[in-house]
PDB file of C-alpha atoms in Angstrom:
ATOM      1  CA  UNK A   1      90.994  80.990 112.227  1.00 51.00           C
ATOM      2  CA  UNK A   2      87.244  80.413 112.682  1.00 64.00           C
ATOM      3  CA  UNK A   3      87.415  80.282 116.340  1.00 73.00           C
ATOM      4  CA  UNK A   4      88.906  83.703 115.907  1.00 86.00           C
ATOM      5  CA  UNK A   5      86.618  84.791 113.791  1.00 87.00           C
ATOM      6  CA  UNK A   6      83.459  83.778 115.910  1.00 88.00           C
ATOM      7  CA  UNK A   7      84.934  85.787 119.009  1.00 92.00           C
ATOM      8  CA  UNK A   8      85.490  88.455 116.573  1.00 92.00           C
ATOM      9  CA  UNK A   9      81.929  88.618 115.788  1.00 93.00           C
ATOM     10  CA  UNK A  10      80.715  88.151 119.017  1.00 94.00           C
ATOM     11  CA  UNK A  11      82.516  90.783 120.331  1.00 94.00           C
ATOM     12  CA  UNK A  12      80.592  92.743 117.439  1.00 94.00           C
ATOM     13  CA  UNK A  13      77.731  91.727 118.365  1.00 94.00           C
ATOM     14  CA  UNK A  14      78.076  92.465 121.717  1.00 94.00           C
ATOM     15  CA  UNK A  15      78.344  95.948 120.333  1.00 93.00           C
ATOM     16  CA  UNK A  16      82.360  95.961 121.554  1.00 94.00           C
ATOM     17  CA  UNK A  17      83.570  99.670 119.859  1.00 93.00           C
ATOM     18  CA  UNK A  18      87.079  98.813 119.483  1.00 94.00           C
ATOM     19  CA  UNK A  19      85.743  95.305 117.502  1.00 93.00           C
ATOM     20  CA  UNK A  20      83.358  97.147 115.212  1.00 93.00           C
ATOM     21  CA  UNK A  21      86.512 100.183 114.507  1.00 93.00           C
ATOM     22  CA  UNK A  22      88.671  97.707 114.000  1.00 92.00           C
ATOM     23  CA  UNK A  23      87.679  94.997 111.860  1.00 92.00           C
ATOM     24  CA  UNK A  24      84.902  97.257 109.979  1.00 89.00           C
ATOM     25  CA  UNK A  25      86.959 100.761 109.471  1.00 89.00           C
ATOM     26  CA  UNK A  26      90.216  99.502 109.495  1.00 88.00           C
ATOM     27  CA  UNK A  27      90.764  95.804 108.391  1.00 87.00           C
ATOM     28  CA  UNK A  28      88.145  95.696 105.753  1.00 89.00           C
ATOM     29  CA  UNK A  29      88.601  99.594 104.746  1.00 86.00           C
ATOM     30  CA  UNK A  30      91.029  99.014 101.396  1.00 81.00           C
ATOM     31  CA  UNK A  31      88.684  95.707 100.492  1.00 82.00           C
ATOM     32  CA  UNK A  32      85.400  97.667 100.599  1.00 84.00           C
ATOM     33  CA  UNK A  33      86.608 100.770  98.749  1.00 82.00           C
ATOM     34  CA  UNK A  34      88.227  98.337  95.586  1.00 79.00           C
ATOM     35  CA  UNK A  35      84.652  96.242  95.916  1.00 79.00           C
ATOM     36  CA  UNK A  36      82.228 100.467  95.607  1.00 80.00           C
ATOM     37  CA  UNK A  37      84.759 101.555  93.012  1.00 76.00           C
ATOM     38  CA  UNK A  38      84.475  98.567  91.053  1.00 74.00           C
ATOM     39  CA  UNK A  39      80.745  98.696  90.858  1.00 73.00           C
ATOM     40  CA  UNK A  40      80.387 102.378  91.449  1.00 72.00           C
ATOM     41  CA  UNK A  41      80.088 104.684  88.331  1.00 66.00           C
ATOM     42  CA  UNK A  42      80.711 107.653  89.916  1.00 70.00           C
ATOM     43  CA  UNK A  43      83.583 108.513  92.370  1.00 72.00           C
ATOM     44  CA  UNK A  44      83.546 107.267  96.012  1.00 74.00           C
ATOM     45  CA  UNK A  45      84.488 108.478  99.060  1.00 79.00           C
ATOM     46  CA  UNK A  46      86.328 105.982 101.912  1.00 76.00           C
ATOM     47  CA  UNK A  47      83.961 107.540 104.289  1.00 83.00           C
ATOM     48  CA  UNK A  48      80.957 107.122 102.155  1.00 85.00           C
ATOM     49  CA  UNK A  49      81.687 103.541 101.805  1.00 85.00           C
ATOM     50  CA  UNK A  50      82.533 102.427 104.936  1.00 87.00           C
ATOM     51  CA  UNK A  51      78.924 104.021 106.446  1.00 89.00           C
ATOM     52  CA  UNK A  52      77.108 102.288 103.758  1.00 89.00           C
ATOM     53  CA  UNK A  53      79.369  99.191 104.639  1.00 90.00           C
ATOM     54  CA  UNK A  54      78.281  99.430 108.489  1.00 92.00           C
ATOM     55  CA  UNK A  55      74.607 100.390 107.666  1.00 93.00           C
ATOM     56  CA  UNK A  56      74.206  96.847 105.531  1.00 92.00           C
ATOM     57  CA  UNK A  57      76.345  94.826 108.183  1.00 93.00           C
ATOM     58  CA  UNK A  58      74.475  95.944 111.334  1.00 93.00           C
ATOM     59  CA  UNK A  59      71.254  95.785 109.984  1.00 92.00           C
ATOM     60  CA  UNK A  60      68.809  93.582 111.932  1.00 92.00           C
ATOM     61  CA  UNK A  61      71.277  93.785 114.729  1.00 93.00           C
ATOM     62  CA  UNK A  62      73.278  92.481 113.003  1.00 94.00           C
ATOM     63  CA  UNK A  63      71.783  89.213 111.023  1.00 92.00           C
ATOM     64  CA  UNK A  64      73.906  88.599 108.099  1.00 90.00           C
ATOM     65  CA  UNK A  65      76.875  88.550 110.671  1.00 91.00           C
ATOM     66  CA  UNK A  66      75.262  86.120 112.869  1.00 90.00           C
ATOM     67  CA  UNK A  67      74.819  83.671 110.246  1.00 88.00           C
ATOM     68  CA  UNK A  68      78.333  83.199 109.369  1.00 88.00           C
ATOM     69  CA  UNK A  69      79.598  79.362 109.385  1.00 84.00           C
ATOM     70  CA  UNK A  70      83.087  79.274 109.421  1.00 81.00           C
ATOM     71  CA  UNK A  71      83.587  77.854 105.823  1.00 77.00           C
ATOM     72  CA  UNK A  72      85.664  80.876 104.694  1.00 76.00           C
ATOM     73  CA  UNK A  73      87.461  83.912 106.505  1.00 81.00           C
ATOM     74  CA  UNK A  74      85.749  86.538 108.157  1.00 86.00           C
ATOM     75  CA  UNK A  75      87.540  88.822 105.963  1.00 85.00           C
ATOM     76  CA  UNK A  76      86.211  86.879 102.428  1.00 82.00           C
ATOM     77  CA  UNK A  77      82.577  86.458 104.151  1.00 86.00           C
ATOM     78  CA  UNK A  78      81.946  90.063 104.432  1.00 88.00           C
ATOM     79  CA  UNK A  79      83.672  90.926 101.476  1.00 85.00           C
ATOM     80  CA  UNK A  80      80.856  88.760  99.246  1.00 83.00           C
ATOM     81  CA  UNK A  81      78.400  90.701 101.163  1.00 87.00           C
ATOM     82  CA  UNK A  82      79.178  94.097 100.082  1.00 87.00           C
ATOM     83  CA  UNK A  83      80.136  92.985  96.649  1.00 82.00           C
ATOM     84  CA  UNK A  84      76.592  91.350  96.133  1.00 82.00           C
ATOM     85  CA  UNK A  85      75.352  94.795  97.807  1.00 84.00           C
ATOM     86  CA  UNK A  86      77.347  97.284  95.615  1.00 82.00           C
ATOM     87  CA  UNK A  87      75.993  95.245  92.192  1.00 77.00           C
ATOM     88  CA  UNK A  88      72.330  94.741  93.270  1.00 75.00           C
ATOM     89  CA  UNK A  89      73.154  98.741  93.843  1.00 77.00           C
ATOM     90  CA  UNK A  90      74.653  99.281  90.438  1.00 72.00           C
ATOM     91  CA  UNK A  91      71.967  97.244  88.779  1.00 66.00           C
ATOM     92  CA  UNK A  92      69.099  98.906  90.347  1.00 65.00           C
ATOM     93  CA  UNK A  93      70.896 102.472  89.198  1.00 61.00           C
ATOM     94  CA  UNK A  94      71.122 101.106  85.195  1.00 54.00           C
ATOM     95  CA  UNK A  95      67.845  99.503  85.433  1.00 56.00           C
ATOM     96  CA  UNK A  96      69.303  95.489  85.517  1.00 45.00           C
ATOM     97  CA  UNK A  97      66.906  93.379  86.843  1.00 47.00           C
ATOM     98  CA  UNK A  98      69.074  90.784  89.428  1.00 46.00           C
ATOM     99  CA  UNK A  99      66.224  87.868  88.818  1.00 48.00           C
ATOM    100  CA  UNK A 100      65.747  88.136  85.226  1.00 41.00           C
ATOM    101  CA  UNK A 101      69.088  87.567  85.029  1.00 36.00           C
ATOM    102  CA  UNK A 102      70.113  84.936  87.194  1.00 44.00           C
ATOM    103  CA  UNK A 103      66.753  82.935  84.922  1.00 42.00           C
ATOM    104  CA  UNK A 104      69.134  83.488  81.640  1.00 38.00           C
ATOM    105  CA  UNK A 105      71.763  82.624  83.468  1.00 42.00           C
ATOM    106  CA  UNK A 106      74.051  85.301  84.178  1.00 45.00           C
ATOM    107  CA  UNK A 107      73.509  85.779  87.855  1.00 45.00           C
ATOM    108  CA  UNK A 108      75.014  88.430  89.888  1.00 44.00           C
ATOM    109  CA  UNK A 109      74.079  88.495  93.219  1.00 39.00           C
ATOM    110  CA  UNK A 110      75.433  84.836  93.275  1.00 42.00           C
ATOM    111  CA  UNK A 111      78.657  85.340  91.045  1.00 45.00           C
ATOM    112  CA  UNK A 112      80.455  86.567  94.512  1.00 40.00           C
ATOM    113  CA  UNK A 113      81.976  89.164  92.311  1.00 50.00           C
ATOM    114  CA  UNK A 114      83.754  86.954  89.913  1.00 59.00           C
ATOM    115  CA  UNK A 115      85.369  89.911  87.620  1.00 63.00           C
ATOM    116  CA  UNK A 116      86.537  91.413  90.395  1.00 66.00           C
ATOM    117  CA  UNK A 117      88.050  88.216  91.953  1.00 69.00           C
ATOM    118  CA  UNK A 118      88.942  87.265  88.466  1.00 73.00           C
ATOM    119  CA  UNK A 119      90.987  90.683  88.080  1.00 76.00           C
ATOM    120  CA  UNK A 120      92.918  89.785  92.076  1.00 79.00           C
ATOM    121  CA  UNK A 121      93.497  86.619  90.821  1.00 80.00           C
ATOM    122  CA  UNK A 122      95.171  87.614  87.886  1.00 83.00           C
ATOM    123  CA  UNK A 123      97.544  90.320  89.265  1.00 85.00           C
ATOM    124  CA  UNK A 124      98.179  88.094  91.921  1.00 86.00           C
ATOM    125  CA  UNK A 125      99.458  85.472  89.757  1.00 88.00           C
ATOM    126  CA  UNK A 126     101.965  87.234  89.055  1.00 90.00           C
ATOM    127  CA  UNK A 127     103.663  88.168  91.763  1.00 91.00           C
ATOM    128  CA  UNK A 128     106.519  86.084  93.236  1.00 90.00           C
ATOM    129  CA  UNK A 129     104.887  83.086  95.381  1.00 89.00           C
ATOM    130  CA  UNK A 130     106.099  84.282  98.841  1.00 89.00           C
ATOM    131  CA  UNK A 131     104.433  87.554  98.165  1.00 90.00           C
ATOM    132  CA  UNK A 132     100.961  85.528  96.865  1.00 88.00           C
ATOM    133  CA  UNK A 133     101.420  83.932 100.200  1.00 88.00           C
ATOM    134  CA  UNK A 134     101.401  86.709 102.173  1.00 88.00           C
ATOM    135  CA  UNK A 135      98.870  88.873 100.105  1.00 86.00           C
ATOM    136  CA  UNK A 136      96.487  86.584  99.996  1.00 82.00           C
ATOM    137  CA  UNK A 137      96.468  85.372 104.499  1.00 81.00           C
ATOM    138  CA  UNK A 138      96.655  89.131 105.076  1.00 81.00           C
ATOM    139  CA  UNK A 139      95.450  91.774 102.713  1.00 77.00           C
ATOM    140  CA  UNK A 140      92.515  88.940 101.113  1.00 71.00           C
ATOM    141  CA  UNK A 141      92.275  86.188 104.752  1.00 69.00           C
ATOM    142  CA  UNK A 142      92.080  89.132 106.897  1.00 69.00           C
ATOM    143  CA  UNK A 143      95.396  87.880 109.428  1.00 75.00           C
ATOM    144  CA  UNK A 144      98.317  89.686 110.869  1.00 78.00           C
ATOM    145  CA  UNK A 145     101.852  89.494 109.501  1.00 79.00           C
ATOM    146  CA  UNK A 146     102.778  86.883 112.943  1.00 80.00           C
ATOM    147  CA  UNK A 147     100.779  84.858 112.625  1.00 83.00           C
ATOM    148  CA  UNK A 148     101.241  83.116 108.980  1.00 87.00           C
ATOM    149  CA  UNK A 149     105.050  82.296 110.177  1.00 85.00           C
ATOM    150  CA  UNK A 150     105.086  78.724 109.620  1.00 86.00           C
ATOM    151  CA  UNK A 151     103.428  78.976 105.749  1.00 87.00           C
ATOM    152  CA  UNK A 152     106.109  81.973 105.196  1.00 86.00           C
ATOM    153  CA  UNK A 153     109.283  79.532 106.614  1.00 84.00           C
ATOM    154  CA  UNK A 154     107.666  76.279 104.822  1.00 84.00           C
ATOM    155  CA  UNK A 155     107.741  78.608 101.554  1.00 83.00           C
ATOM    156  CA  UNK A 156     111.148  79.612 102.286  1.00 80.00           C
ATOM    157  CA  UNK A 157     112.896  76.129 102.713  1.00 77.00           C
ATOM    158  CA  UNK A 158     111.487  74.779  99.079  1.00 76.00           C
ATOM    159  CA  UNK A 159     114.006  77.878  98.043  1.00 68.00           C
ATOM    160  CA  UNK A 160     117.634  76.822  98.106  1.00 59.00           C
ATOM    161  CA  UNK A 161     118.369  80.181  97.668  1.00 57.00           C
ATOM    162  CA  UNK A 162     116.507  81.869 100.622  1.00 67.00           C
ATOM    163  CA  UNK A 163     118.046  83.261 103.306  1.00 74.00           C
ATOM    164  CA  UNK A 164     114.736  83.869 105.044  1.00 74.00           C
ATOM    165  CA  UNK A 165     114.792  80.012 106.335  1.00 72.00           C
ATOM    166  CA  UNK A 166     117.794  81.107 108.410  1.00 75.00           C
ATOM    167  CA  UNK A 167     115.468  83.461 110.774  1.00 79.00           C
ATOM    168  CA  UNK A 168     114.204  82.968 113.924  1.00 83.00           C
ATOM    169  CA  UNK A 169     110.668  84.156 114.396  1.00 82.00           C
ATOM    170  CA  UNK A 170     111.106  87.963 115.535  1.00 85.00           C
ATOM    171  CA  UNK A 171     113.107  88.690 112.375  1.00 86.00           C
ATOM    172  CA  UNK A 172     110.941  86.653 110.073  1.00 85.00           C
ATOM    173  CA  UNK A 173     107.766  88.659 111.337  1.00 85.00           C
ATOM    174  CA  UNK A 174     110.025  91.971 110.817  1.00 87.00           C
ATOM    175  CA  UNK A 175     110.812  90.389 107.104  1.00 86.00           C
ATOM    176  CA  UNK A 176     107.116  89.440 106.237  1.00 87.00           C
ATOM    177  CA  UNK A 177     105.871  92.596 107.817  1.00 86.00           C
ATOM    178  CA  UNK A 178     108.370  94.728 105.581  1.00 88.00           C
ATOM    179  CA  UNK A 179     107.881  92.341 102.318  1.00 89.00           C
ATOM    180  CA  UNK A 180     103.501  92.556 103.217  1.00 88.00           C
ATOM    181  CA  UNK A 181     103.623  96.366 102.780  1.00 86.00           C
ATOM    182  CA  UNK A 182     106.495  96.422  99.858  1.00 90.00           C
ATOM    183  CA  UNK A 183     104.078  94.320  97.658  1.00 90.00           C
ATOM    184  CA  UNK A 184     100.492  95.535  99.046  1.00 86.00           C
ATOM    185  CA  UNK A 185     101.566  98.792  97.113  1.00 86.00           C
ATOM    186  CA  UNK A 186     102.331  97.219  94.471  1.00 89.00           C
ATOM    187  CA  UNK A 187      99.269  95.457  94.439  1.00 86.00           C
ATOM    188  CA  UNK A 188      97.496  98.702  94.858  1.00 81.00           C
ATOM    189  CA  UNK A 189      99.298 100.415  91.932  1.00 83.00           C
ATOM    190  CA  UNK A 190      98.441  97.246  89.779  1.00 83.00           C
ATOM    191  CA  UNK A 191      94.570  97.384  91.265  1.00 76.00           C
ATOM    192  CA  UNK A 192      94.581 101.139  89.912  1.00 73.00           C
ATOM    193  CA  UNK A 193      95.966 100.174  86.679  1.00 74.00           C
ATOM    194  CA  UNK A 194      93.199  98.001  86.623  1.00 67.00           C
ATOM    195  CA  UNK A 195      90.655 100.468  87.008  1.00 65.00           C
ATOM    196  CA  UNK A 196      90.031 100.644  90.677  1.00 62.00           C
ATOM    197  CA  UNK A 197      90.166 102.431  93.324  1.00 52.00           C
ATOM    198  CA  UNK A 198      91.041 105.991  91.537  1.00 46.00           C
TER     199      UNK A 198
END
């Protein structure tokens, strides 16, 4: 994962089109709108958000990128960046002074957007654990529906039940591909329940 990761920002780096569009405006696209509307008092557009999302990323060609070590996903890396961005933002906007509250304790810029993480956490505990699984290494981790196939069959076989253990690879990436999208709606509509995203 971060060998994959590295290339991936490389190949943004190297100012590769198809890398930025990709990973920037269509991976991270849902993630970045949930992390503006959370800390966003007004309305949001996708578009909006994904500019000011490039705009902070590239800056410096690129700097914040470049220092990227590998101890978490690509995906999760970024993600603390724009959260940290959008609440300096909202603070600045209600007059919240980021130092003089990290002093008494209460940071923000270094809670890595706990509430919000708090609020994933909790819907996501309760869904069913095969569709945790795949949430979390796809929608949160950033992978594709292929390639989390051995955590997806090793989940399957502690189920007696579960005829998924009985599938060879092509029709357990159709099956996690299918189940992925049935319970990232879900998660949306539970998100939006929540508050975000509307």
């Amino acid at each position: 994962m971060v060998e994959k990761d590295k290339e991936l920002i490389e190949r943004i780096i190297g100012g590769d089109t198809d890398a930025i569009q990709d990973f920037l405006f269509v991976r991270m696209k849902e993630a970045f709108a949930y992390i503006a509307q959370y800390f966003s008092r007004d309305p949001v557009t996708a578009d909006d958000v994904l500019n000011e999302a490039y705009l902070v990323l590239s800056a410096n060609d690129w700097h914040k990128l470049r220092l990227f070590q590998g101890t978490c996903s690509l995906k999760t890396y970024v993600t603390v960046i724009m959260a940290r961005h959008f609440q300096h933002k909202r603070n600045v906007l209600i007059g919240v002074d980021d130092n003089a509250l990290a002093a008494l304790g209460g940071s923000t810029t270094d809670s890595e957007c706990s509430f919000m993480m708090a609020d994933i956490k909790k819907i996501l505990s309760r869904f069913k654990p095969m569709d945790q699984l795949i949430l979390k290494r796809v929608m949160i981790d950033g992978e594709k529906p292929g390639d989390i196939l051995d955590e997806v069959r090793a989940l399957a076989f502690m189920d007696e039940d579960s005829k998924v253990r009985e599938h060879d690879d092509e029709k357990l990436a159709d099956y996690v591909y299918v189940r992925y999208f049935r319970a990232k709606a879900k998660f949306r509509k539970k998100m939006e329940e929540y508050g975000y995203g509307r």
